[in-house]
PDB file of C-alpha atoms in Angstrom:
ATOM      1  CA  ALA I 199      -0.051  -0.003  -0.025  1.00  0.00           C
ATOM      2  CA  ASN I 200       2.883   2.288   0.769  1.00  0.00           C
ATOM      3  CA  GLN I 201       3.967   2.033  -2.854  1.00  0.00           C
ATOM      4  CA  ASN I 202       0.628   1.839  -4.590  1.00  0.00           C
ATOM      5  CA  CYS I 203      -1.929   3.904  -2.642  1.00  0.00           C
ATOM      6  CA  CYS I 204      -1.628   7.817  -2.466  1.00  0.00           C
ATOM      7  CA  TYR I 205      -3.222   7.840   0.911  1.00  0.00           C
ATOM      8  CA  CYS I 206      -0.486   5.734   2.255  1.00  0.00           C
ATOM      9  CA  GLN I 207       2.262   7.951   0.649  1.00  0.00           C
ATOM     10  CA  ILE I 208       1.297  10.761   3.063  1.00  0.00           C
ATOM     11  CA  ASP I 209       3.708  13.614   3.218  1.00  0.00           C
ATOM     12  CA  VAL I 210       4.411  14.174   6.826  1.00  0.00           C
ATOM     13  CA  THR I 211       5.507  17.825   7.453  1.00  0.00           C
ATOM     14  CA  ASN I 212       7.187  17.046  10.812  1.00  0.00           C
ATOM     15  CA  ASP I 213      10.162  15.135   9.302  1.00  0.00           C
ATOM     16  CA  VAL I 214      11.690  12.655  11.823  1.00  0.00           C
ATOM     17  CA  SER I 215      14.786  12.002   9.750  1.00  0.00           C
ATOM     18  CA  PRO I 216      18.074  12.359  11.485  1.00  0.00           C
ATOM     19  CA  THR I 217      20.055  15.388  10.487  1.00  0.00           C
ATOM     20  CA  VAL I 218      22.480  13.512   8.275  1.00  0.00           C
ATOM     21  CA  ALA I 219      22.547  13.327   4.459  1.00  0.00           C
ATOM     22  CA  PRO I 220      20.597  10.291   3.196  1.00  0.00           C
ATOM     23  CA  SER I 221      22.342   7.912   0.852  1.00  0.00           C
ATOM     24  CA  SER I 222      21.079   7.503  -2.780  1.00  0.00           C
ATOM     25  CA  SER I 223      21.177   4.407  -4.927  1.00  0.00           C
ATOM     26  CA  GLU I 224      19.726   3.253  -8.371  1.00  0.00           C
ATOM     27  CA  THR I 225      16.398   1.596  -8.308  1.00  0.00           C
ATOM     28  CA  CYS I 226      16.637  -2.021  -7.037  1.00  0.00           C
ATOM     29  CA  VAL I 227      14.383  -4.897  -7.695  1.00  0.00           C
ATOM     30  CA  ASP I 228      14.419  -8.164  -5.605  1.00  0.00           C
ATOM     31  CA  THR I 229      15.115 -11.292  -7.475  1.00  0.00           C
ATOM     32  CA  PRO I 230      11.675 -12.591  -8.385  1.00  0.00           C
ATOM     33  CA  GLU I 231      10.450 -15.627  -6.437  1.00  0.00           C
ATOM     34  CA  TRP I 232      13.708 -15.984  -4.579  1.00  0.00           C
ATOM     35  CA  THR I 233      13.615 -17.792  -1.192  1.00  0.00           C
ATOM     36  CA  ASN I 234      16.311 -19.014   1.182  1.00  0.00           C
ATOM     37  CA  VAL I 235      16.746 -22.676   2.201  1.00  0.00           C
ATOM     38  CA  ASN I 236      13.897 -22.286   4.659  1.00  0.00           C
ATOM     39  CA  GLY I 237      11.587 -20.946   2.119  1.00  0.00           C
ATOM     40  CA  ASN I 238      11.649 -17.435   3.337  1.00  0.00           C
ATOM     41  CA  GLY I 239      11.626 -14.472   0.827  1.00  0.00           C
ATOM     42  CA  CYS I 240      13.127 -11.066   0.848  1.00  0.00           C
ATOM     43  CA  GLU I 241      10.331  -9.758   3.019  1.00  0.00           C
ATOM     44  CA  TRP I 242      11.375 -12.044   5.853  1.00  0.00           C
ATOM     45  CA  TYR I 243      14.648 -10.315   6.250  1.00  0.00           C
ATOM     46  CA  GLN I 244      12.972  -6.859   6.455  1.00  0.00           C
ATOM     47  CA  ASP I 245      11.062  -8.158   9.447  1.00  0.00           C
ATOM     48  CA  SER I 246      14.016 -10.084  11.034  1.00  0.00           C
ATOM     49  CA  ASP I 247      17.120  -8.067  10.407  1.00  0.00           C
ATOM     50  CA  PHE I 248      18.668  -4.568  10.146  1.00  0.00           C
ATOM     51  CA  PRO I 249      19.261  -2.701   6.862  1.00  0.00           C
ATOM     52  CA  GLY I 250      22.043  -4.530   4.989  1.00  0.00           C
ATOM     53  CA  CYS I 251      21.212  -7.676   6.937  1.00  0.00           C
ATOM     54  CA  PRO I 252      24.335  -7.904   8.962  1.00  0.00           C
ATOM     55  CA  ILE I 253      22.931 -10.871  11.025  1.00  0.00           C
ATOM     56  CA  TYR I 254      21.328 -13.116   8.429  1.00  0.00           C
ATOM     57  CA  GLY I 255      22.369 -11.771   5.020  1.00  0.00           C
ATOM     58  CA  THR I 256      24.786 -14.599   4.200  1.00  0.00           C
ATOM     59  CA  ASN I 257      23.036 -17.283   6.175  1.00  0.00           C
ATOM     60  CA  PHE I 258      20.602 -19.848   5.018  1.00  0.00           C
ATOM     61  CA  THR I 259      22.136 -19.843   1.536  1.00  0.00           C
ATOM     62  CA  GLY I 260      20.734 -22.408  -0.899  1.00  0.00           C
ATOM     63  CA  ASP I 261      21.010 -23.062  -4.585  1.00  0.00           C
ATOM     64  CA  LYS I 262      19.408 -19.662  -5.387  1.00  0.00           C
ATOM     65  CA  GLY I 263      22.141 -17.606  -3.590  1.00  0.00           C
ATOM     66  CA  SER I 264      22.095 -15.569  -0.385  1.00  0.00           C
ATOM     67  CA  ALA I 265      19.890 -12.617   0.500  1.00  0.00           C
ATOM     68  CA  ALA I 266      22.854 -10.347   0.485  1.00  0.00           C
ATOM     69  CA  GLU I 267      22.963 -10.976  -3.286  1.00  0.00           C
ATOM     70  CA  GLU I 268      19.292 -11.283  -4.169  1.00  0.00           C
ATOM     71  CA  CYS I 269      17.363  -8.945  -1.786  1.00  0.00           C
ATOM     72  CA  CYS I 270      17.591  -5.009  -2.195  1.00  0.00           C
ATOM     73  CA  TYR I 271      17.053  -4.608   1.563  1.00  0.00           C
ATOM     74  CA  CYS I 272      20.102  -6.711   2.313  1.00  0.00           C
ATOM     75  CA  LYS I 273      22.371  -5.271  -0.465  1.00  0.00           C
ATOM     76  CA  ASP I 274      21.607  -1.615  -0.728  1.00  0.00           C
ATOM     77  CA  PRO I 275      19.675  -0.136   2.400  1.00  0.00           C
ATOM     78  CA  THR I 276      19.261   3.515   2.567  1.00  0.00           C
ATOM     79  CA  CYS I 277      18.616   6.028   5.231  1.00  0.00           C
ATOM     80  CA  GLU I 278      15.871   7.746   3.231  1.00  0.00           C
ATOM     81  CA  ASP I 279      13.905   4.607   2.726  1.00  0.00           C
ATOM     82  CA  TRP I 280      13.813   3.682   6.421  1.00  0.00           C
ATOM     83  CA  SER I 281      13.153   7.328   7.538  1.00  0.00           C
ATOM     84  CA  SER I 282      10.215   7.343   5.077  1.00  0.00           C
ATOM     85  CA  ARG I 283       8.671   4.250   6.440  1.00  0.00           C
ATOM     86  CA  CYS I 284       9.135   5.526  10.045  1.00  0.00           C
ATOM     87  CA  GLN I 285       7.244   8.716   9.051  1.00  0.00           C
ATOM     88  CA  ASN I 286       4.452   6.644   7.507  1.00  0.00           C
ATOM     89  CA  TYR I 287       4.034   4.720  10.793  1.00  0.00           C
ATOM     90  CA  LYS I 288       4.105   8.040  12.765  1.00  0.00           C
ATOM     91  CA  ALA I 289       1.270   9.383  10.687  1.00  0.00           C
ATOM     92  CA  SER I 290      -0.726   6.214  11.041  1.00  0.00           C
ATOM     93  CA  LEU I 291      -0.443   6.425  14.822  1.00  0.00           C
ATOM     94  CA  PHE I 292      -2.167   9.658  14.675  1.00  0.00           C
ATOM     95  CA  LEU I 293      -4.892   8.563  12.405  1.00  0.00           C
ATOM     96  CA  LEU I 294      -5.908   5.186  13.974  1.00  0.00           C
ATOM     97  CA  PRO I 295      -8.176   4.597  16.929  1.00  0.00           C
ATOM     98  CA  SER I 296      -6.282   4.163  20.210  1.00  0.00           C
ATOM     99  CA  ASP I 297      -6.758   0.265  20.306  1.00  0.00           C
ATOM    100  CA  GLN I 298      -5.409  -0.168  16.801  1.00  0.00           C
ATOM    101  CA  ALA I 299      -2.572   2.376  17.397  1.00  0.00           C
ATOM    102  CA  GLN I 300      -1.412   0.405  20.438  1.00  0.00           C
ATOM    103  CA  ALA I 301      -1.264  -2.757  18.462  1.00  0.00           C
ATOM    104  CA  LEU I 302       0.793  -0.962  15.822  1.00  0.00           C
ATOM    105  CA  GLN I 303       3.125   0.738  18.331  1.00  0.00           C
ATOM    106  CA  ALA I 304       5.768  -2.032  18.756  1.00  0.00           C
ATOM    107  CA  HIS I 305       6.222  -2.554  15.018  1.00  0.00           C
ATOM    108  CA  ALA I 306       6.504   1.148  14.535  1.00  0.00           C
ATOM    109  CA  ILE I 307       9.163   1.452  17.072  1.00  0.00           C
ATOM    110  CA  SER I 308      10.995  -1.449  15.343  1.00  0.00           C
ATOM    111  CA  VAL I 309      10.935   0.250  11.946  1.00  0.00           C
ATOM    112  CA  CYS I 310      12.021   3.609  13.467  1.00  0.00           C
ATOM    113  CA  LYS I 311      15.034   1.684  15.273  1.00  0.00           C
ATOM    114  CA  LYS I 312      16.112   0.475  11.850  1.00  0.00           C
ATOM    115  CA  ALA I 313      15.853   4.005  10.508  1.00  0.00           C
ATOM    116  CA  ALA I 314      18.122   5.323  13.222  1.00  0.00           C
ATOM    117  CA  TYR I 315      20.459   2.396  12.822  1.00  0.00           C
ATOM    118  CA  SER I 316      20.700   3.193   9.053  1.00  0.00           C
ATOM    119  CA  CYS I 317      21.149   6.893   9.350  1.00  0.00           C
ATOM    120  CA  CYS I 318      23.316   7.415  12.384  1.00  0.00           C
ATOM    121  CA  GLU I 319      26.822   6.295  13.189  1.00  0.00           C
ATOM    122  CA  GLU I 320      27.039   2.710  14.815  1.00  0.00           C
ATOM    123  CA  ASP I 321      26.808   2.921  18.738  1.00  0.00           C
ATOM    124  CA  ASN I 322      30.076   2.249  20.605  1.00  0.00           C
ATOM    125  CA  VAL I 323      28.312   1.648  23.862  1.00  0.00           C
ATOM    126  CA  GLU I 324      30.075  -0.604  26.459  1.00  0.00           C
ATOM    127  CA  ILE I 325      28.257  -2.232  29.483  1.00  0.00           C
ATOM    128  CA  VAL I 326      30.481  -2.335  32.407  1.00  0.00           C
ATOM    129  CA  THR I 327      29.544  -4.869  35.202  1.00  0.00           C
ATOM    130  CA  ASN I 328      30.944  -4.574  38.696  1.00  0.00           C
ATOM    131  CA  GLN I 329      30.493  -7.193  41.396  1.00  0.00           C
ATOM    132  CA  ARG I 330      32.654  -5.853  43.941  1.00  0.00           C
ATOM    133  CA  HIS I 331      29.932  -5.237  46.664  1.00  0.00           C
ATOM    134  CA  SER I 332      26.727  -5.674  44.943  1.00  0.00           C
ATOM    135  CA  VAL I 333      26.047  -6.298  41.291  1.00  0.00           C
ATOM    136  CA  SER I 334      25.951  -3.063  39.271  1.00  0.00           C
ATOM    137  CA  MET I 335      25.916  -2.375  35.637  1.00  0.00           C
ATOM    138  CA  GLU I 336      26.680   0.913  33.863  1.00  0.00           C
ATOM    139  CA  THR I 337      26.849   2.284  30.302  1.00  0.00           C
ATOM    140  CA  VAL I 338      29.962   3.859  28.807  1.00  0.00           C
ATOM    141  CA  GLY I 339      29.567   6.169  25.686  1.00  0.00           C
ATOM    142  CA  LEU I 340      25.758   6.097  25.485  1.00  0.00           C
ATOM    143  CA  TYR I 341      25.368   9.706  24.259  1.00  0.00           C
ATOM    144  CA  ASN I 342      24.644   9.990  20.506  1.00  0.00           C
ATOM    145  CA  GLU I 343      23.724  13.340  19.007  1.00  0.00           C
ATOM    146  CA  CYS I 344      22.228  11.946  15.847  1.00  0.00           C
ATOM    147  CA  LYS I 345      20.013   9.442  17.664  1.00  0.00           C
ATOM    148  CA  CYS I 346      19.194  11.988  20.315  1.00  0.00           C
ATOM    149  CA  ASP I 347      17.831  14.249  17.596  1.00  0.00           C
ATOM    150  CA  PHE I 348      15.887  11.418  15.957  1.00  0.00           C
ATOM    151  CA  TRP I 349      14.236   9.943  18.990  1.00  0.00           C
ATOM    152  CA  SER I 350      13.585  13.306  20.680  1.00  0.00           C
ATOM    153  CA  ARG I 351      11.385  14.225  17.683  1.00  0.00           C
ATOM    154  CA  LEU I 352       9.379  11.038  18.039  1.00  0.00           C
ATOM    155  CA  CYS I 353       9.122  11.309  21.675  1.00  0.00           C
ATOM    156  CA  GLU I 354       7.178  14.656  21.286  1.00  0.00           C
ATOM    157  CA  ASP I 355       4.600  12.857  19.014  1.00  0.00           C
ATOM    158  CA  ILE I 356       1.579  11.447  20.910  1.00  0.00           C
ATOM    159  CA  ARG I 357       1.460   7.624  21.186  1.00  0.00           C
ATOM    160  CA  GLN I 358       5.216   7.416  20.515  1.00  0.00           C
ATOM    161  CA  ILE I 359       5.890   7.055  24.204  1.00  0.00           C
ATOM    162  CA  GLU I 360       8.698   4.210  24.035  1.00  0.00           C
ATOM    163  CA  ALA I 361      10.636   6.716  21.874  1.00  0.00           C
ATOM    164  CA  CYS I 362      11.007   8.885  24.900  1.00  0.00           C
ATOM    165  CA  ASP I 363      12.989   5.974  26.491  1.00  0.00           C
ATOM    166  CA  TYR I 364      15.538   5.859  23.607  1.00  0.00           C
ATOM    167  CA  ALA I 365      15.540   9.786  23.482  1.00  0.00           C
ATOM    168  CA  ALA I 366      16.511  10.125  27.119  1.00  0.00           C
ATOM    169  CA  GLU I 367      19.404   7.661  26.841  1.00  0.00           C
ATOM    170  CA  TYR I 368      20.847   8.983  23.707  1.00  0.00           C
ATOM    171  CA  CYS I 369      20.437  12.672  24.770  1.00  0.00           C
ATOM    172  CA  CYS I 370      21.384  12.394  28.527  1.00  0.00           C
ATOM    173  CA  GLY I 371      24.199   9.685  28.403  1.00  0.00           C
ATOM    174  CA  ASP I 372      25.469   7.141  30.794  1.00  0.00           C
ATOM    175  CA  TYR I 373      23.730   5.708  33.791  1.00  0.00           C
ATOM    176  CA  ARG I 374      24.308   3.004  36.329  1.00  0.00           C
ATOM    177  CA  TYR I 375      21.955   0.453  37.880  1.00  0.00           C
ATOM    178  CA  ASP I 376      22.715  -0.993  41.366  1.00  0.00           C
ATOM    179  CA  ALA I 377      20.925  -4.254  41.779  1.00  0.00           C
ATOM    180  CA  GLY I 378      21.506  -4.317  45.512  1.00  0.00           C
ATOM    181  CA  ILE I 379      19.285  -1.367  46.130  1.00  0.00           C
ATOM    182  CA  GLU I 380      17.430  -1.398  42.796  1.00  0.00           C
ATOM    183  CA  THR I 381      18.368   2.240  42.091  1.00  0.00           C
ATOM    184  CA  PHE I 382      19.588   4.065  39.013  1.00  0.00           C
ATOM    185  CA  LYS I 383      22.349   6.683  39.166  1.00  0.00           C
ATOM    186  CA  PHE I 384      22.741   9.176  36.362  1.00  0.00           C
ATOM    187  CA  LEU I 385      26.260   9.734  35.656  1.00  0.00           C
ATOM    188  CA  ASN I 386      26.381  12.539  32.962  1.00  0.00           C
ATOM    189  CA  SER I 387      23.394  14.705  33.267  1.00  0.00           C
ATOM    190  CA  PRO I 388      20.662  14.013  35.934  1.00  0.00           C
ATOM    191  CA  GLN I 389      18.896  17.330  34.971  1.00  0.00           C
ATOM    192  CA  CYS I 390      18.581  16.091  31.417  1.00  0.00           C
ATOM    193  CA  TYR I 391      17.110  12.744  32.662  1.00  0.00           C
ATOM    194  CA  CYS I 392      14.728  14.650  34.977  1.00  0.00           C
ATOM    195  CA  ASP I 393      13.409  16.856  32.237  1.00  0.00           C
ATOM    196  CA  PHE I 394      12.627  13.618  30.113  1.00  0.00           C
ATOM    197  CA  TYR I 395      11.274  11.868  33.022  1.00  0.00           C
ATOM    198  CA  ASN I 396       8.852  14.752  33.911  1.00  0.00           C
ATOM    199  CA  TYR I 397       7.915  15.229  30.235  1.00  0.00           C
ATOM    200  CA  ALA I 398       7.043  11.538  29.734  1.00  0.00           C
ATOM    201  CA  GLU I 399       5.131  11.289  33.028  1.00  0.00           C
ATOM    202  CA  ASN I 400       3.125  14.567  32.497  1.00  0.00           C
ATOM    203  CA  GLU I 401       2.290  14.087  28.935  1.00  0.00           C
ATOM    204  CA  PHE I 402       1.694  10.384  28.614  1.00  0.00           C
ATOM    205  CA  ALA I 403       1.732   8.950  32.150  1.00  0.00           C
ATOM    206  CA  HIS I 404       4.722   7.067  31.116  1.00  0.00           C
ATOM    207  CA  LYS I 405       7.518   5.939  33.300  1.00  0.00           C
ATOM    208  CA  LEU I 406      10.911   5.883  31.587  1.00  0.00           C
ATOM    209  CA  LYS I 407      12.459   2.508  31.110  1.00  0.00           C
ATOM    210  CA  PRO I 408      16.132   1.511  30.382  1.00  0.00           C
ATOM    211  CA  LYS I 409      16.866   0.241  26.867  1.00  0.00           C
ATOM    212  CA  ALA I 410      20.784  -0.034  26.865  1.00  0.00           C
ATOM    213  CA  LEU I 411      20.761  -2.116  30.012  1.00  0.00           C
ATOM    214  CA  ASN I 412      18.682  -5.475  30.074  1.00  0.00           C
ATOM    215  CA  VAL I 413      16.960  -4.489  33.344  1.00  0.00           C
ATOM    216  CA  GLU I 414      13.207  -5.056  33.838  1.00  0.00           C
ATOM    217  CA  LYS I 415      12.872  -1.890  36.024  1.00  0.00           C
ATOM    218  CA  GLU I 416      11.378   1.571  35.507  1.00  0.00           C
ATOM    219  CA  PHE I 417      13.926   4.419  36.052  1.00  0.00           C
ATOM    220  CA  THR I 418      13.927   5.675  39.617  1.00  0.00           C
ATOM    221  CA  SER I 419      13.275   9.346  39.610  1.00  0.00           C
ATOM    222  CA  PRO I 420      16.345  11.390  38.679  1.00  0.00           C
ATOM    223  CA  CYS I 421      14.659  14.610  40.007  1.00  0.00           C
ATOM    224  CA  GLY I 422      15.945  15.918  43.245  1.00  0.00           C
ATOM    225  CA  PRO I 423      17.445  15.994  45.677  1.00  0.00           C
ATOM    226  CA  PHE I 424      20.221  15.754  43.213  1.00  0.00           C
ATOM    227  CA  LYS I 425      22.822  14.686  45.759  1.00  0.00           C
ATOM    228  CA  THR I 426      21.316  11.305  45.664  1.00  0.00           C
ATOM    229  CA  TYR I 427      22.058  10.954  41.977  1.00  0.00           C
ATOM    230  CA  TRP I 428      24.916  13.047  41.201  1.00  0.00           C
ATOM    231  CA  LEU I 429      28.432  11.564  41.627  1.00  0.00           C
ATOM    232  CA  SER I 430      30.708  13.908  43.468  1.00  0.00           C
ATOM    233  CA  LYS I 431      31.970  16.718  41.172  1.00  0.00           C
ATOM    234  CA  SER I 432      35.406  15.196  41.446  1.00  0.00           C
ATOM    235  CA  GLY I 433      33.929  11.901  40.324  1.00  0.00           C
ATOM    236  CA  VAL I 434      32.234  13.417  37.441  1.00  0.00           C
ATOM    237  CA  GLU I 435      35.418  15.027  36.370  1.00  0.00           C
ATOM    238  CA  LYS I 436      37.264  11.717  36.519  1.00  0.00           C
ATOM    239  CA  ARG I 437      34.643  10.101  34.330  1.00  0.00           C
ATOM    240  CA  SER I 438      34.936  12.962  31.811  1.00  0.00           C
ATOM    241  CA  LEU I 439      38.711  12.429  31.768  1.00  0.00           C
ATOM    242  CA  GLU I 440      38.069   8.813  31.078  1.00  0.00           C
ATOM    243  CA  LEU I 441      35.837   9.637  28.195  1.00  0.00           C
ATOM    244  CA  ILE I 442      38.701  11.766  26.804  1.00  0.00           C
ATOM    245  CA  TYR I 443      41.045   8.820  27.147  1.00  0.00           C
ATOM    246  CA  ASN I 444      38.681   6.384  25.442  1.00  0.00           C
ATOM    247  CA  GLY I 445      37.803   8.737  22.728  1.00  0.00           C
ATOM    248  CA  THR I 446      41.352   9.731  21.725  1.00  0.00           C
ATOM    249  CA  ASN I 447      42.978   6.352  21.571  1.00  0.00           C
ATOM    250  CA  GLY I 448      44.626   6.829  25.143  1.00  0.00           C
ATOM    251  CA  GLN I 449      46.367   3.483  25.085  1.00  0.00           C
ATOM    252  CA  ASN I 450      48.505   4.769  22.336  1.00  0.00           C
ATOM    253  CA  TRP I 451      49.292   8.107  23.747  1.00  0.00           C
ATOM    254  CA  THR I 452      53.014   9.106  23.965  1.00  0.00           C
ATOM    255  CA  ASN I 453      52.574   9.474  27.703  1.00  0.00           C
ATOM    256  CA  ASN I 454      49.558   7.982  29.571  1.00  0.00           C
ATOM    257  CA  VAL I 455      51.160   7.388  33.040  1.00  0.00           C
ATOM    258  CA  GLY I 456      48.497   6.976  35.576  1.00  0.00           C
ATOM    259  CA  TRP I 457      45.392   7.102  33.304  1.00  0.00           C
ATOM    260  CA  LYS I 458      42.736   4.493  33.927  1.00  0.00           C
ATOM    261  CA  ASP I 459      44.753   3.126  36.901  1.00  0.00           C
ATOM    262  CA  GLU I 460      42.221   2.797  39.758  1.00  0.00           C
ATOM    263  CA  THR I 461      45.078   2.947  42.252  1.00  0.00           C
ATOM    264  CA  VAL I 462      46.221   6.331  41.129  1.00  0.00           C
ATOM    265  CA  ASP I 463      44.183   9.435  41.810  1.00  0.00           C
ATOM    266  CA  HIS I 464      43.105  11.221  38.629  1.00  0.00           C
ATOM    267  CA  CYS I 465      44.856  14.312  39.768  1.00  0.00           C
ATOM    268  CA  GLU I 466      48.180  12.478  39.414  1.00  0.00           C
ATOM    269  CA  TRP I 467      47.426  11.303  35.825  1.00  0.00           C
ATOM    270  CA  TYR I 468      49.809  12.752  33.249  1.00  0.00           C
ATOM    271  CA  GLY I 469      48.807  16.282  32.110  1.00  0.00           C
ATOM    272  CA  ILE I 470      46.270  16.905  34.770  1.00  0.00           C
ATOM    273  CA  SER I 471      46.474  19.481  37.399  1.00  0.00           C
ATOM    274  CA  CYS I 472      44.035  19.918  40.235  1.00  0.00           C
ATOM    275  CA  ASP I 473      43.467  22.328  43.146  1.00  0.00           C
ATOM    276  CA  ALA I 474      43.685  21.514  46.878  1.00  0.00           C
ATOM    277  CA  ASP I 475      40.141  20.082  46.871  1.00  0.00           C
ATOM    278  CA  GLY I 476      40.820  17.663  44.076  1.00  0.00           C
ATOM    279  CA  PHE I 477      39.079  19.446  41.190  1.00  0.00           C
ATOM    280  CA  VAL I 478      40.674  19.658  37.862  1.00  0.00           C
ATOM    281  CA  THR I 479      42.031  23.067  37.015  1.00  0.00           C
ATOM    282  CA  ASP I 480      44.118  22.350  33.864  1.00  0.00           C
ATOM    283  CA  ILE I 481      44.535  19.567  31.166  1.00  0.00           C
ATOM    284  CA  ASP I 482      47.716  19.764  29.071  1.00  0.00           C
ATOM    285  CA  LEU I 483      47.903  16.863  26.580  1.00  0.00           C
ATOM    286  CA  ARG I 484      49.476  18.770  23.777  1.00  0.00           C
ATOM    287  CA  ASP I 485      51.838  16.813  21.477  1.00  0.00           C
ATOM    288  CA  ASN I 486      50.785  13.522  23.023  1.00  0.00           C
ATOM    289  CA  ASN I 487      49.500  11.596  19.979  1.00  0.00           C
ATOM    290  CA  LEU I 488      45.805  12.043  20.697  1.00  0.00           C
ATOM    291  CA  VAL I 489      43.666  10.682  17.832  1.00  0.00           C
ATOM    292  CA  GLY I 490      39.942  11.183  17.638  1.00  0.00           C
ATOM    293  CA  GLN I 491      37.485  13.518  19.421  1.00  0.00           C
TER     294      GLN I 491
END
């Protein structure tokens, strides 16, 4: 219907495409009547894999070749295509009755995830587990400007409440879950999480839920008193320094003495100067083979 019905080709004025240039390609046609060894055609890969079919594209190959060779979705996905599909679902959620819109919600989010995956740079998020006292998990490198922009626009649209979960994570950055006390701590920007938390609750009666961490819990409130959720200023500075190290190929710096060594105070790391209270006053890493940003 999206291809053949004018009604389904609705032009949504509030574009949700990420602010990156979409790729372009020549018209592609799936190999007629192609199926894999399990009898699944090209449409199965659209429901089961990301654009380009990085998971299943070369699996289940039979006499007729692989999906990566025979299916357009698997060999030439475009940001523009997936963004268009996401917009169509967004429009449908506005037009359908509440019960039908709710049934469509999960599939709409799935399609929009594929759009974000196709249009934005790949995540480099690490999940760090600590079992020193009680089990805790935290994200490292969660902030993503492109995906923040993408999911924030969807979050603002009625009936796209799950989009707010993704928007909060990609816009507000890293957090930690402490299983012992079942509490979340927001490591980069508690105020940002608080704004999303209040918006989702006030607009949609929705409690934000973690996506990056596999935790079946709602976020605990990141709103005041902030001393419960903020790390100390010194601790926040240390984490910021670690992000610099991770993002600029720190292991190959000319001099990285002390860096990422838990036995060494961050004020004693090479190139770092602190005041008497342990707060960073100067960073001098010039001519030290930093690569990245």
